[in-house]
Amino acid sequence: MPPADPARGSRPRPLATYVAQFAEAEGFAHGHFHVVPRTADLPAELRGPRVFGLLRQPEHLLVPDGTRDEIVRALHDRLRPGPPAP
């Protein structure tokens, strides 16, 4: 298992990162990117494109909408050019 990253607390660094981009669904005139860290403990049946099986979990195991929004805003601020947004 990779060493823990002090910036991430005790969580280990991912072994890999899956990036998927979709832009073909009817009614979507923009692309959707999925960035998914792949940790050592991810079961084999959820690796590769099957990682989207993680979306079919009971509601109590999913990341709450508000937390997802915070993650997206932080990622947006990190990836945009220029200084971070206030």
PDB file of C-alpha atoms in Angstrom:
ATOM      1  CA  MET A   1       0.000   0.000   0.000  1.00  0.00           C
ATOM      2  CA  PRO A   2       1.322   3.489  -0.789  1.00  0.00           C
ATOM      3  CA  PRO A   3       2.460   5.612   2.153  1.00  0.00           C
ATOM      4  CA  ALA A   4       0.040   7.990   3.830  1.00  0.00           C
ATOM      5  CA  ASP A   5       0.145  11.567   2.623  1.00  0.00           C
ATOM      6  CA  PRO A   6       0.371  13.983   5.607  1.00  0.00           C
ATOM      7  CA  ALA A   7      -1.812  16.486   3.749  1.00  0.00           C
ATOM      8  CA  ARG A   8      -4.551  13.839   3.549  1.00  0.00           C
ATOM      9  CA  GLY A   9      -4.391  12.776   7.194  1.00  0.00           C
ATOM     10  CA  SER A  10      -4.071   9.030   7.606  1.00  0.00           C
ATOM     11  CA  ARG A  11      -5.613   8.186   4.229  1.00  0.00           C
ATOM     12  CA  PRO A  12      -3.173   6.531   1.802  1.00  0.00           C
ATOM     13  CA  ARG A  13      -2.406   7.982  -1.592  1.00  0.00           C
ATOM     14  CA  PRO A  14      -4.405   6.346  -4.373  1.00  0.00           C
ATOM     15  CA  LEU A  15      -2.619   3.719  -6.467  1.00  0.00           C
ATOM     16  CA  ALA A  16      -4.155   5.189  -9.611  1.00  0.00           C
ATOM     17  CA  THR A  17      -6.675   7.764 -10.727  1.00  0.00           C
ATOM     18  CA  TYR A  18      -9.425   6.963 -13.185  1.00  0.00           C
ATOM     19  CA  VAL A  19     -10.569   9.831 -15.410  1.00  0.00           C
ATOM     20  CA  ALA A  20     -13.648   9.410 -17.601  1.00  0.00           C
ATOM     21  CA  GLN A  21     -15.301  12.004 -19.806  1.00  0.00           C
ATOM     22  CA  PHE A  22     -18.824  11.777 -21.215  1.00  0.00           C
ATOM     23  CA  ALA A  23     -20.553  14.276 -23.496  1.00  0.00           C
ATOM     24  CA  GLU A  24     -23.099  12.340 -25.507  1.00  0.00           C
ATOM     25  CA  ALA A  25     -26.290  12.155 -23.456  1.00  0.00           C
ATOM     26  CA  GLU A  26     -29.277  13.841 -25.039  1.00  0.00           C
ATOM     27  CA  GLY A  27     -29.865  17.274 -23.547  1.00  0.00           C
ATOM     28  CA  PHE A  28     -26.277  17.759 -22.413  1.00  0.00           C
ATOM     29  CA  ALA A  29     -24.325  20.323 -24.432  1.00  0.00           C
ATOM     30  CA  HIS A  30     -21.300  20.043 -22.169  1.00  0.00           C
ATOM     31  CA  GLY A  31     -18.900  17.399 -20.985  1.00  0.00           C
ATOM     32  CA  HIS A  32     -18.890  15.576 -17.670  1.00  0.00           C
ATOM     33  CA  PHE A  33     -15.614  14.487 -16.171  1.00  0.00           C
ATOM     34  CA  HIS A  34     -15.342  11.873 -13.469  1.00  0.00           C
ATOM     35  CA  VAL A  35     -12.092  11.772 -11.475  1.00  0.00           C
ATOM     36  CA  VAL A  36     -11.959   8.722  -9.230  1.00  0.00           C
ATOM     37  CA  PRO A  37      -9.021   7.793  -6.991  1.00  0.00           C
ATOM     38  CA  ARG A  38      -8.363   4.044  -7.010  1.00  0.00           C
ATOM     39  CA  THR A  39      -7.174   2.858  -3.616  1.00  0.00           C
ATOM     40  CA  ALA A  40      -5.545  -0.461  -2.814  1.00  0.00           C
ATOM     41  CA  ASP A  41      -8.647  -1.704  -1.007  1.00  0.00           C
ATOM     42  CA  LEU A  42     -11.042  -1.181  -3.936  1.00  0.00           C
ATOM     43  CA  PRO A  43     -12.528  -4.621  -4.694  1.00  0.00           C
ATOM     44  CA  ALA A  44     -11.517  -6.133  -8.046  1.00  0.00           C
ATOM     45  CA  GLU A  45     -15.158  -6.191  -9.188  1.00  0.00           C
ATOM     46  CA  LEU A  46     -15.213  -2.357  -8.957  1.00  0.00           C
ATOM     47  CA  ARG A  47     -11.961  -1.631 -10.805  1.00  0.00           C
ATOM     48  CA  GLY A  48     -11.664  -0.047 -14.230  1.00  0.00           C
ATOM     49  CA  PRO A  49     -14.954   1.032 -15.820  1.00  0.00           C
ATOM     50  CA  ARG A  50     -16.838  -0.999 -13.207  1.00  0.00           C
ATOM     51  CA  VAL A  51     -15.894   1.694 -10.663  1.00  0.00           C
ATOM     52  CA  PHE A  52     -19.217   3.348 -11.535  1.00  0.00           C
ATOM     53  CA  GLY A  53     -20.851   0.541  -9.568  1.00  0.00           C
ATOM     54  CA  LEU A  54     -19.953   2.644  -6.534  1.00  0.00           C
ATOM     55  CA  LEU A  55     -22.772   4.996  -7.587  1.00  0.00           C
ATOM     56  CA  ARG A  56     -25.293   2.230  -6.943  1.00  0.00           C
ATOM     57  CA  GLN A  57     -24.901   2.268  -3.171  1.00  0.00           C
ATOM     58  CA  PRO A  58     -27.477   2.798  -0.440  1.00  0.00           C
ATOM     59  CA  GLU A  59     -28.134   6.507   0.142  1.00  0.00           C
ATOM     60  CA  HIS A  60     -26.461   6.496   3.571  1.00  0.00           C
ATOM     61  CA  LEU A  61     -23.139   5.428   1.976  1.00  0.00           C
ATOM     62  CA  LEU A  62     -23.085   8.173  -0.676  1.00  0.00           C
ATOM     63  CA  VAL A  63     -21.318  11.509  -0.256  1.00  0.00           C
ATOM     64  CA  PRO A  64     -23.992  14.075   0.683  1.00  0.00           C
ATOM     65  CA  ASP A  65     -24.918  16.603  -2.024  1.00  0.00           C
ATOM     66  CA  GLY A  66     -23.542  19.549  -0.029  1.00  0.00           C
ATOM     67  CA  THR A  67     -20.186  17.828   0.436  1.00  0.00           C
ATOM     68  CA  ARG A  68     -20.051  16.963  -3.268  1.00  0.00           C
ATOM     69  CA  ASP A  69     -20.717  20.618  -4.077  1.00  0.00           C
ATOM     70  CA  GLU A  70     -17.851  21.683  -1.797  1.00  0.00           C
ATOM     71  CA  ILE A  71     -15.504  19.207  -3.488  1.00  0.00           C
ATOM     72  CA  VAL A  72     -16.495  20.444  -6.943  1.00  0.00           C
ATOM     73  CA  ARG A  73     -16.001  24.097  -5.951  1.00  0.00           C
ATOM     74  CA  ALA A  74     -12.567  23.315  -4.487  1.00  0.00           C
ATOM     75  CA  LEU A  75     -11.586  21.405  -7.622  1.00  0.00           C
ATOM     76  CA  HIS A  76     -12.870  24.218  -9.834  1.00  0.00           C
ATOM     77  CA  ASP A  77     -10.863  26.797  -7.867  1.00  0.00           C
ATOM     78  CA  ARG A  78      -7.768  24.612  -8.018  1.00  0.00           C
ATOM     79  CA  LEU A  79      -7.965  24.039 -11.786  1.00  0.00           C
ATOM     80  CA  ARG A  80      -8.934  27.529 -12.945  1.00  0.00           C
ATOM     81  CA  PRO A  81      -6.170  29.866 -14.035  1.00  0.00           C
ATOM     82  CA  GLY A  82      -5.306  32.792 -11.826  1.00  0.00           C
ATOM     83  CA  PRO A  83      -5.633  33.284  -8.078  1.00  0.00           C
ATOM     84  CA  PRO A  84      -8.142  31.177  -6.108  1.00  0.00           C
ATOM     85  CA  ALA A  85     -11.651  32.541  -5.705  1.00  0.00           C
ATOM     86  CA  PRO A  86     -12.431  34.119  -2.303  1.00  0.00           C
TER      87      PRO A  86
END
